[in-house]
PDB file of C-alpha atoms in Angstrom:
ATOM      1  CA  MET A  29     120.318  91.645 125.740  1.00 66.00           C
ATOM      2  CA  PRO A  30     124.409  92.495 124.630  1.00 71.00           C
ATOM      3  CA  GLU A  31     125.045  95.264 121.992  1.00 81.00           C
ATOM      4  CA  ARG A  32     126.108  94.348 118.652  1.00 89.00           C
ATOM      5  CA  SER A  33     128.314  96.008 116.912  1.00 95.00           C
ATOM      6  CA  ASP A  34     130.274  95.553 113.162  1.00 96.00           C
ATOM      7  CA  HIS A  35     134.282  95.680 112.469  1.00 97.00           C
ATOM      8  CA  THR A  36     136.098  96.400 109.783  1.00 97.00           C
ATOM      9  CA  GLY A  37     139.742  95.686 109.129  1.00 96.00           C
ATOM     10  CA  GLU A  38     142.833  94.108 107.942  1.00 96.00           C
ATOM     11  CA  LEU A  39     145.218  91.104 108.567  1.00 95.00           C
ATOM     12  CA  ASP A  40     148.467  91.188 106.008  1.00 91.00           C
ATOM     13  CA  GLY A  41     146.762  93.176 103.903  1.00 94.00           C
ATOM     14  CA  LEU A  42     143.412  90.691 103.648  1.00 97.00           C
ATOM     15  CA  PRO A  43     140.086  92.928 104.747  1.00 98.00           C
ATOM     16  CA  ILE A  44     138.699  90.812 107.504  1.00 98.00           C
ATOM     17  CA  PHE A  45     134.829  91.566 108.473  1.00 98.00           C
ATOM     18  CA  TRP A  46     133.538  90.661 111.870  1.00 98.00           C
ATOM     19  CA  ARG A  47     130.847  90.989 114.771  1.00 98.00           C
ATOM     20  CA  SER A  48     131.050  91.819 118.617  1.00 97.00           C
ATOM     21  CA  ALA A  49     129.347  92.348 121.583  1.00 95.00           C
ATOM     22  CA  GLY A  50     129.924  92.563 125.513  1.00 93.00           C
ATOM     23  CA  ALA A  51     129.176  89.710 127.828  1.00 90.00           C
ATOM     24  CA  PRO A  52     125.724  89.825 129.076  1.00 90.00           C
ATOM     25  CA  ALA A  53     125.232  90.827 132.877  1.00 88.00           C
ATOM     26  CA  ASP A  54     124.705  87.665 134.219  1.00 87.00           C
ATOM     27  CA  PHE A  55     128.205  85.178 132.548  1.00 90.00           C
ATOM     28  CA  PRO A  56     131.005  84.817 135.418  1.00 88.00           C
ATOM     29  CA  ALA A  57     133.510  87.453 135.765  1.00 87.00           C
ATOM     30  CA  GLY A  58     136.384  87.560 133.599  1.00 87.00           C
ATOM     31  CA  ALA A  59     134.983  84.228 131.497  1.00 92.00           C
ATOM     32  CA  ALA A  60     137.157  84.063 127.799  1.00 96.00           C
ATOM     33  CA  PRO A  61     134.667  85.821 124.804  1.00 96.00           C
ATOM     34  CA  PRO A  62     133.292  82.935 122.765  1.00 98.00           C
ATOM     35  CA  LEU A  63     135.009  83.471 119.479  1.00 98.00           C
ATOM     36  CA  TYR A  64     131.968  81.538 117.192  1.00 98.00           C
ATOM     37  CA  LEU A  65     133.355  80.046 113.753  1.00 98.00           C
ATOM     38  CA  HIS A  66     131.112  79.907 111.206  1.00 98.00           C
ATOM     39  CA  GLY A  67     130.812  76.596 107.859  1.00 98.00           C
ATOM     40  CA  VAL A  68     130.454  76.302 103.811  1.00 97.00           C
ATOM     41  CA  PRO A  69     128.509  78.532 102.911  1.00 96.00           C
ATOM     42  CA  THR A  70     127.787  80.897 105.764  1.00 97.00           C
ATOM     43  CA  SER A  71     129.433  83.680 107.394  1.00 98.00           C
ATOM     44  CA  SER A  72     128.890  85.437 110.766  1.00 98.00           C
ATOM     45  CA  ASP A  73     125.370  85.698 109.728  1.00 97.00           C
ATOM     46  CA  GLU A  74     124.315  81.866 110.722  1.00 96.00           C
ATOM     47  CA  TRP A  75     125.220  83.600 114.630  1.00 97.00           C
ATOM     48  CA  LEU A  76     123.360  86.019 115.275  1.00 96.00           C
ATOM     49  CA  PRO A  77     121.074  84.131 117.735  1.00 95.00           C
ATOM     50  CA  PHE A  78     124.117  83.246 119.644  1.00 97.00           C
ATOM     51  CA  LEU A  79     125.822  85.917 119.572  1.00 95.00           C
ATOM     52  CA  GLU A  80     123.252  88.231 120.872  1.00 92.00           C
ATOM     53  CA  ARG A  81     122.570  86.125 123.975  1.00 94.00           C
ATOM     54  CA  THR A  82     126.757  85.359 125.124  1.00 95.00           C
ATOM     55  CA  GLY A  83     128.405  88.151 123.900  1.00 95.00           C
ATOM     56  CA  GLY A  84     131.556  87.715 121.950  1.00 97.00           C
ATOM     57  CA  LEU A  85     132.999  88.081 118.012  1.00 98.00           C
ATOM     58  CA  ALA A  86     131.726  86.345 115.144  1.00 98.00           C
ATOM     59  CA  PRO A  87     134.703  86.722 111.887  1.00 98.00           C
ATOM     60  CA  ASP A  88     133.502  86.205 108.566  1.00 98.00           C
ATOM     61  CA  LEU A  89     136.311  83.727 107.584  1.00 98.00           C
ATOM     62  CA  PRO A  90     138.195  84.890 104.634  1.00 98.00           C
ATOM     63  CA  GLY A  91     136.820  83.735 101.654  1.00 98.00           C
ATOM     64  CA  PHE A  92     133.272  84.520 103.680  1.00 98.00           C
ATOM     65  CA  GLY A  93     130.713  86.888 103.510  1.00 98.00           C
ATOM     66  CA  ARG A  94     132.197  90.473 103.935  1.00 98.00           C
ATOM     67  CA  SER A  95     135.979  89.190 104.029  1.00 98.00           C
ATOM     68  CA  GLY A  96     138.714  89.092 101.852  1.00 98.00           C
ATOM     69  CA  LYS A  97     138.603  86.590  98.936  1.00 98.00           C
ATOM     70  CA  PRO A  98     141.639  86.975  96.662  1.00 97.00           C
ATOM     71  CA  GLY A  99     143.069  84.665  94.579  1.00 97.00           C
ATOM     72  CA  SER A 100     146.315  84.218  96.571  1.00 96.00           C
ATOM     73  CA  LEU A 101     145.005  82.449  98.802  1.00 97.00           C
ATOM     74  CA  ARG A 102     144.339  78.104  99.230  1.00 98.00           C
ATOM     75  CA  TYR A 103     142.190  78.555 101.837  1.00 98.00           C
ATOM     76  CA  THR A 104     143.887  75.082 103.545  1.00 98.00           C
ATOM     77  CA  ILE A 105     143.469  74.143 106.736  1.00 98.00           C
ATOM     78  CA  ALA A 106     146.468  75.490 107.688  1.00 98.00           C
ATOM     79  CA  GLU A 107     146.064  79.040 106.809  1.00 98.00           C
ATOM     80  CA  TYR A 108     142.408  79.455 108.079  1.00 98.00           C
ATOM     81  CA  ASP A 109     144.468  77.780 111.805  1.00 98.00           C
ATOM     82  CA  ARG A 110     147.127  80.144 111.277  1.00 97.00           C
ATOM     83  CA  PHE A 111     144.653  83.275 110.253  1.00 98.00           C
ATOM     84  CA  LEU A 112     142.896  82.757 113.876  1.00 98.00           C
ATOM     85  CA  GLU A 113     146.401  83.417 115.976  1.00 97.00           C
ATOM     86  CA  CYS A 114     145.957  86.602 114.235  1.00 97.00           C
ATOM     87  CA  PHE A 115     142.964  87.365 114.140  1.00 98.00           C
ATOM     88  CA  ILE A 116     142.874  87.073 118.340  1.00 97.00           C
ATOM     89  CA  GLU A 117     145.525  89.591 118.119  1.00 96.00           C
ATOM     90  CA  LEU A 118     144.108  92.272 116.013  1.00 95.00           C
ATOM     91  CA  ALA A 119     140.612  92.009 118.608  1.00 95.00           C
ATOM     92  CA  GLY A 120     142.101  92.167 121.722  1.00 95.00           C
ATOM     93  CA  VAL A 121     141.765  88.766 123.734  1.00 95.00           C
ATOM     94  CA  GLN A 122     143.938  86.979 125.217  1.00 94.00           C
ATOM     95  CA  ARG A 123     141.930  83.831 125.560  1.00 97.00           C
ATOM     96  CA  VAL A 124     138.516  82.228 124.371  1.00 98.00           C
ATOM     97  CA  SER A 125     136.131  80.024 123.747  1.00 98.00           C
ATOM     98  CA  LEU A 126     135.761  78.169 120.482  1.00 98.00           C
ATOM     99  CA  ILE A 127     131.994  77.624 119.340  1.00 98.00           C
ATOM    100  CA  MET A 128     132.231  75.638 115.669  1.00 98.00           C
ATOM    101  CA  HIS A 129     129.651  74.696 113.410  1.00 98.00           C
ATOM    102  CA  ASP A 130     130.814  72.475 110.387  1.00 98.00           C
ATOM    103  CA  TRP A 131     134.374  73.675 108.724  1.00 98.00           C
ATOM    104  CA  GLY A 132     134.194  76.081 111.640  1.00 98.00           C
ATOM    105  CA  ALA A 133     136.259  73.285 112.902  1.00 98.00           C
ATOM    106  CA  VAL A 134     139.237  74.362 111.748  1.00 98.00           C
ATOM    107  CA  GLY A 135     139.100  76.244 115.253  1.00 98.00           C
ATOM    108  CA  LEU A 136     139.847  72.548 116.479  1.00 98.00           C
ATOM    109  CA  VAL A 137     143.444  72.731 115.052  1.00 98.00           C
ATOM    110  CA  PHE A 138     144.401  76.289 116.341  1.00 98.00           C
ATOM    111  CA  ALA A 139     143.344  74.934 119.765  1.00 98.00           C
ATOM    112  CA  GLN A 140     145.369  72.076 119.825  1.00 98.00           C
ATOM    113  CA  ARG A 141     148.472  74.118 118.526  1.00 98.00           C
ATOM    114  CA  ARG A 142     147.515  76.718 121.639  1.00 98.00           C
ATOM    115  CA  PRO A 143     145.530  75.200 123.909  1.00 98.00           C
ATOM    116  CA  GLU A 144     146.620  77.985 126.361  1.00 97.00           C
ATOM    117  CA  LEU A 145     144.534  80.130 125.023  1.00 98.00           C
ATOM    118  CA  ILE A 146     141.349  78.244 125.422  1.00 98.00           C
ATOM    119  CA  GLU A 147     138.784  78.339 127.914  1.00 97.00           C
ATOM    120  CA  ARG A 148     135.514  75.637 126.436  1.00 98.00           C
ATOM    121  CA  LEU A 149     134.537  74.293 123.227  1.00 98.00           C
ATOM    122  CA  VAL A 150     131.367  73.876 121.668  1.00 98.00           C
ATOM    123  CA  LEU A 151     130.983  71.396 118.921  1.00 98.00           C
ATOM    124  CA  ILE A 152     128.218  71.749 116.679  1.00 98.00           C
ATOM    125  CA  ASN A 153     127.256  69.261 113.620  1.00 98.00           C
ATOM    126  CA  ALA A 154     131.786  70.065 113.211  1.00 98.00           C
ATOM    127  CA  VAL A 155     133.707  68.459 109.924  1.00 98.00           C
ATOM    128  CA  THR A 156     134.520  65.543 111.181  1.00 97.00           C
ATOM    129  CA  PHE A 157     138.721  65.756 112.218  1.00 98.00           C
ATOM    130  CA  LEU A 158     139.117  62.036 113.006  1.00 97.00           C
ATOM    131  CA  PRO A 159     139.584  58.097 111.425  1.00 95.00           C
ATOM    132  CA  GLY A 160     136.568  56.610 109.044  1.00 94.00           C
ATOM    133  CA  TYR A 161     135.077  59.860 107.842  1.00 95.00           C
ATOM    134  CA  ARG A 162     134.228  59.687 103.936  1.00 93.00           C
ATOM    135  CA  TRP A 163     132.887  63.535 102.023  1.00 96.00           C
ATOM    136  CA  HIS A 164     129.427  63.577 101.545  1.00 95.00           C
ATOM    137  CA  ARG A 165     128.138  63.345  97.892  1.00 94.00           C
ATOM    138  CA  THR A 166     128.168  67.298  98.099  1.00 94.00           C
ATOM    139  CA  ALA A 167     132.266  67.592  98.720  1.00 96.00           C
ATOM    140  CA  ARG A 168     132.825  64.506  95.938  1.00 97.00           C
ATOM    141  CA  ILE A 169     131.340  66.817  93.531  1.00 96.00           C
ATOM    142  CA  TRP A 170     132.941  69.779  94.633  1.00 97.00           C
ATOM    143  CA  ARG A 171     136.356  68.048  94.899  1.00 97.00           C
ATOM    144  CA  THR A 172     135.761  66.922  91.237  1.00 97.00           C
ATOM    145  CA  PRO A 173     137.843  69.388  88.717  1.00 97.00           C
ATOM    146  CA  VAL A 174     135.682  70.343  86.315  1.00 97.00           C
ATOM    147  CA  LEU A 175     132.277  69.162  88.082  1.00 97.00           C
ATOM    148  CA  GLY A 176     132.503  71.295  90.558  1.00 97.00           C
ATOM    149  CA  GLU A 177     133.055  74.210  88.571  1.00 97.00           C
ATOM    150  CA  LEU A 178     129.878  73.604  86.714  1.00 96.00           C
ATOM    151  CA  SER A 179     127.943  72.489  89.473  1.00 95.00           C
ATOM    152  CA  MET A 180     128.893  76.219  92.045  1.00 95.00           C
ATOM    153  CA  GLY A 181     127.843  77.713  88.385  1.00 92.00           C
ATOM    154  CA  ILE A 182     124.503  76.653  88.425  1.00 93.00           C
ATOM    155  CA  THR A 183     124.215  77.827  92.287  1.00 91.00           C
ATOM    156  CA  SER A 184     120.978  79.746  91.968  1.00 93.00           C
ATOM    157  CA  ARG A 185     118.073  80.503  94.925  1.00 93.00           C
ATOM    158  CA  ARG A 186     115.979  77.468  93.154  1.00 93.00           C
ATOM    159  CA  VAL A 187     118.759  75.049  93.048  1.00 92.00           C
ATOM    160  CA  LEU A 188     119.618  75.816  96.442  1.00 93.00           C
ATOM    161  CA  ARG A 189     116.130  75.234  97.886  1.00 93.00           C
ATOM    162  CA  LEU A 190     116.270  71.847  96.170  1.00 91.00           C
ATOM    163  CA  LEU A 191     119.561  70.692  97.282  1.00 88.00           C
ATOM    164  CA  SER A 192     118.879  72.299 100.732  1.00 90.00           C
ATOM    165  CA  ARG A 193     115.400  70.769 101.655  1.00 91.00           C
ATOM    166  CA  GLU A 194     117.960  67.263 102.891  1.00 91.00           C
ATOM    167  CA  SER A 195     120.110  69.876 105.252  1.00 94.00           C
ATOM    168  CA  ASN A 196     117.492  70.263 108.252  1.00 92.00           C
ATOM    169  CA  ALA A 197     114.919  67.754 109.682  1.00 93.00           C
ATOM    170  CA  THR A 198     112.149  70.125 109.443  1.00 90.00           C
ATOM    171  CA  PRO A 199     109.815  69.770 106.834  1.00 87.00           C
ATOM    172  CA  GLY A 200     110.812  71.596 102.720  1.00 84.00           C
ATOM    173  CA  PRO A 201     114.364  73.639 102.087  1.00 90.00           C
ATOM    174  CA  MET A 202     116.005  75.676 103.898  1.00 93.00           C
ATOM    175  CA  PRO A 203     114.519  79.094 105.605  1.00 93.00           C
ATOM    176  CA  GLU A 204     113.864  82.155 103.166  1.00 93.00           C
ATOM    177  CA  GLU A 205     116.589  84.269 105.501  1.00 94.00           C
ATOM    178  CA  TRP A 206     119.396  81.568 105.214  1.00 95.00           C
ATOM    179  CA  LEU A 207     118.600  81.000 101.562  1.00 95.00           C
ATOM    180  CA  ASP A 208     119.251  85.377 101.111  1.00 95.00           C
ATOM    181  CA  ARG A 209     121.875  85.665 103.159  1.00 95.00           C
ATOM    182  CA  VAL A 210     124.177  82.717 102.075  1.00 96.00           C
ATOM    183  CA  LEU A 211     123.189  83.979  98.422  1.00 96.00           C
ATOM    184  CA  GLU A 212     123.789  87.427  98.984  1.00 95.00           C
ATOM    185  CA  HIS A 213     127.910  86.540  99.418  1.00 97.00           C
ATOM    186  CA  LEU A 214     128.170  83.092  97.705  1.00 97.00           C
ATOM    187  CA  ASP A 215     129.876  85.065  94.896  1.00 97.00           C
ATOM    188  CA  GLN A 216     132.974  83.431  92.258  1.00 97.00           C
ATOM    189  CA  GLY A 217     135.549  84.293  95.476  1.00 98.00           C
ATOM    190  CA  THR A 218     133.675  82.283  98.016  1.00 98.00           C
ATOM    191  CA  GLN A 219     133.233  79.576  95.298  1.00 98.00           C
ATOM    192  CA  ARG A 220     136.885  79.451  94.947  1.00 98.00           C
ATOM    193  CA  ALA A 221     137.265  79.027  98.379  1.00 98.00           C
ATOM    194  CA  ILE A 222     135.009  76.488  99.160  1.00 98.00           C
ATOM    195  CA  LEU A 223     136.457  74.895  96.210  1.00 98.00           C
ATOM    196  CA  ARG A 224     140.134  74.943  97.199  1.00 98.00           C
ATOM    197  CA  LEU A 225     139.037  74.196 100.897  1.00 98.00           C
ATOM    198  CA  TYR A 226     137.144  71.238 100.008  1.00 98.00           C
ATOM    199  CA  ARG A 227     139.907  69.399  98.176  1.00 98.00           C
ATOM    200  CA  SER A 228     143.254  70.540 100.351  1.00 98.00           C
ATOM    201  CA  SER A 229     141.532  67.969 102.730  1.00 98.00           C
ATOM    202  CA  PRO A 230     141.111  64.576 101.688  1.00 97.00           C
ATOM    203  CA  PRO A 231     140.222  62.071 104.764  1.00 95.00           C
ATOM    204  CA  ASP A 232     144.023  61.352 105.664  1.00 96.00           C
ATOM    205  CA  VAL A 233     144.201  65.232 106.147  1.00 97.00           C
ATOM    206  CA  LEU A 234     140.922  65.640 108.056  1.00 98.00           C
ATOM    207  CA  GLU A 235     142.010  62.449 110.120  1.00 98.00           C
ATOM    208  CA  ALA A 236     145.720  64.208 110.786  1.00 98.00           C
ATOM    209  CA  ALA A 237     143.763  67.619 111.779  1.00 98.00           C
ATOM    210  CA  GLY A 238     142.340  65.966 114.986  1.00 98.00           C
ATOM    211  CA  ALA A 239     145.378  63.636 116.022  1.00 97.00           C
ATOM    212  CA  ARG A 240     145.792  65.394 119.682  1.00 98.00           C
ATOM    213  CA  LEU A 241     142.502  65.952 120.334  1.00 98.00           C
ATOM    214  CA  GLY A 242     143.070  64.683 123.884  1.00 97.00           C
ATOM    215  CA  GLN A 243     144.835  67.548 124.906  1.00 96.00           C
ATOM    216  CA  LEU A 244     142.649  69.531 124.752  1.00 98.00           C
ATOM    217  CA  ASP A 245     141.606  68.740 129.056  1.00 97.00           C
ATOM    218  CA  VAL A 246     138.855  71.450 128.805  1.00 98.00           C
ATOM    219  CA  PRO A 247     134.973  71.690 129.399  1.00 98.00           C
ATOM    220  CA  ALA A 248     133.380  71.091 126.054  1.00 98.00           C
ATOM    221  CA  LEU A 249     129.612  70.822 124.767  1.00 98.00           C
ATOM    222  CA  VAL A 250     129.281  68.138 121.424  1.00 98.00           C
ATOM    223  CA  VAL A 251     125.956  68.883 120.290  1.00 98.00           C
ATOM    224  CA  TRP A 252     124.545  66.862 117.250  1.00 98.00           C
ATOM    225  CA  GLY A 253     121.552  67.001 115.087  1.00 98.00           C
ATOM    226  CA  MET A 254     121.339  63.398 114.214  1.00 97.00           C
ATOM    227  CA  ARG A 255     119.739  63.521 111.425  1.00 97.00           C
ATOM    228  CA  ASP A 256     122.993  65.242 109.667  1.00 97.00           C
ATOM    229  CA  PRO A 257     123.321  64.332 105.574  1.00 95.00           C
ATOM    230  CA  TYR A 258     126.825  65.475 105.770  1.00 97.00           C
ATOM    231  CA  LEU A 259     128.672  64.451 108.765  1.00 97.00           C
ATOM    232  CA  PRO A 260     126.475  61.056 110.465  1.00 97.00           C
ATOM    233  CA  ALA A 261     125.336  60.372 114.208  1.00 97.00           C
ATOM    234  CA  ARG A 262     128.461  58.420 114.700  1.00 97.00           C
ATOM    235  CA  PHE A 263     131.144  61.041 114.967  1.00 98.00           C
ATOM    236  CA  GLY A 264     129.635  63.391 116.997  1.00 98.00           C
ATOM    237  CA  ARG A 265     130.051  60.355 119.374  1.00 98.00           C
ATOM    238  CA  ALA A 266     133.282  60.429 118.072  1.00 98.00           C
ATOM    239  CA  TYR A 267     134.257  63.377 119.125  1.00 98.00           C
ATOM    240  CA  ALA A 268     132.468  63.522 122.829  1.00 98.00           C
ATOM    241  CA  GLU A 269     134.978  60.096 123.467  1.00 98.00           C
ATOM    242  CA  ALA A 270     138.094  61.891 121.737  1.00 98.00           C
ATOM    243  CA  LEU A 271     137.778  65.106 123.692  1.00 98.00           C
ATOM    244  CA  PRO A 272     138.545  64.728 127.762  1.00 98.00           C
ATOM    245  CA  GLN A 273     136.065  67.082 129.249  1.00 98.00           C
ATOM    246  CA  ALA A 274     133.390  66.535 126.945  1.00 98.00           C
ATOM    247  CA  ARG A 275     129.585  66.327 127.496  1.00 98.00           C
ATOM    248  CA  LEU A 276     127.387  65.455 124.117  1.00 98.00           C
ATOM    249  CA  VAL A 277     123.791  66.519 123.515  1.00 98.00           C
ATOM    250  CA  GLU A 278     122.184  64.447 120.524  1.00 98.00           C
ATOM    251  CA  LEU A 279     119.067  65.552 118.425  1.00 98.00           C
ATOM    252  CA  PRO A 280     116.762  63.030 116.782  1.00 97.00           C
ATOM    253  CA  ASP A 281     114.885  65.908 115.797  1.00 97.00           C
ATOM    254  CA  ALA A 282     117.908  68.263 114.478  1.00 97.00           C
ATOM    255  CA  GLY A 283     119.538  68.405 110.433  1.00 97.00           C
ATOM    256  CA  HIS A 284     122.872  69.632 109.811  1.00 97.00           C
ATOM    257  CA  TRP A 285     122.169  73.035 111.258  1.00 97.00           C
ATOM    258  CA  PRO A 286     120.304  72.124 114.860  1.00 98.00           C
ATOM    259  CA  TRP A 287     119.048  75.449 116.102  1.00 98.00           C
ATOM    260  CA  LEU A 288     117.310  76.005 112.450  1.00 96.00           C
ATOM    261  CA  ASP A 289     115.318  72.920 113.718  1.00 96.00           C
ATOM    262  CA  ARG A 290     115.405  73.365 117.994  1.00 96.00           C
ATOM    263  CA  PRO A 291     115.395  77.111 118.188  1.00 96.00           C
ATOM    264  CA  ASP A 292     116.486  75.313 122.285  1.00 97.00           C
ATOM    265  CA  VAL A 293     120.059  74.698 120.842  1.00 97.00           C
ATOM    266  CA  VAL A 294     121.219  78.215 121.821  1.00 97.00           C
ATOM    267  CA  ASP A 295     119.660  77.902 124.608  1.00 96.00           C
ATOM    268  CA  SER A 296     121.932  74.951 125.586  1.00 97.00           C
ATOM    269  CA  VAL A 297     125.178  77.145 124.056  1.00 97.00           C
ATOM    270  CA  VAL A 298     124.443  79.964 126.280  1.00 96.00           C
ATOM    271  CA  GLU A 299     123.485  77.476 129.045  1.00 96.00           C
ATOM    272  CA  PHE A 300     126.904  76.163 128.596  1.00 97.00           C
ATOM    273  CA  LEU A 301     129.338  79.100 128.010  1.00 96.00           C
ATOM    274  CA  GLY A 302     127.578  81.276 130.827  1.00 90.00           C
ATOM    275  CA  ALA A 303     128.745  78.184 133.648  1.00 78.00           C
ATOM    276  CA  ALA A 304     130.550  78.957 136.344  1.00 65.00           C
ATOM    277  CA  PRO A 305     134.248  77.779 135.433  1.00 64.00           C
ATOM    278  CA  THR A 306     135.665  74.365 137.340  1.00 55.00           C
TER     279      THR A 306
END
């Protein structure tokens, strides 16, 4: 198992936290390190089961986890795109394989702009940068001024337990460990980042963010928990159709965080990332 390390640094004065681990001995020599990109409302914590098997990098994106959460940022897709380019330079790597969940899909914008830096892609129930998507109920609340702030203000363990019951296929709310990790970092800065990100991303902006997906001609794996209440299964199929070398894995017994319902998702990602180059 690769040894894991925690790191801190700065990008243009912004504090950044990330985790790293060396490549396993059985991975192909010279393979690009995986770069894991989390979604909302989580942090690099959600990637620990993967990082411990594959090595790689897992940052807390600006506004989340232990990274900086300044009010000066707009937390737009474009800002996260630029952050990723700067982060890769800070980490000192030449190429990466991107593994993206939920809003980690911002990595696709970076990949379309800098395809020469991308070796492989993994999408796991990722925010939809495709035609036809409309925001889910919770996102519509967050996108509404005042109502979004009120909803953030009442977030507690009890509320999060109640709301998270729809997120997974396993009966009951999300695991207590998951709730602990989210609530530890869901401070005012993260709440502000979430609201700004959603409010800066109407459907036309989402669609424009995926305009050049067909040019990402690299091996890709699309994993979709089909009981996701936020991102319908048809968009997993649409992603697989949009990416030239994609393989689709649909999981009828998994939700938005499919590896929590189906731990073998980790095995699938490890196998894909460890495959010999084509």
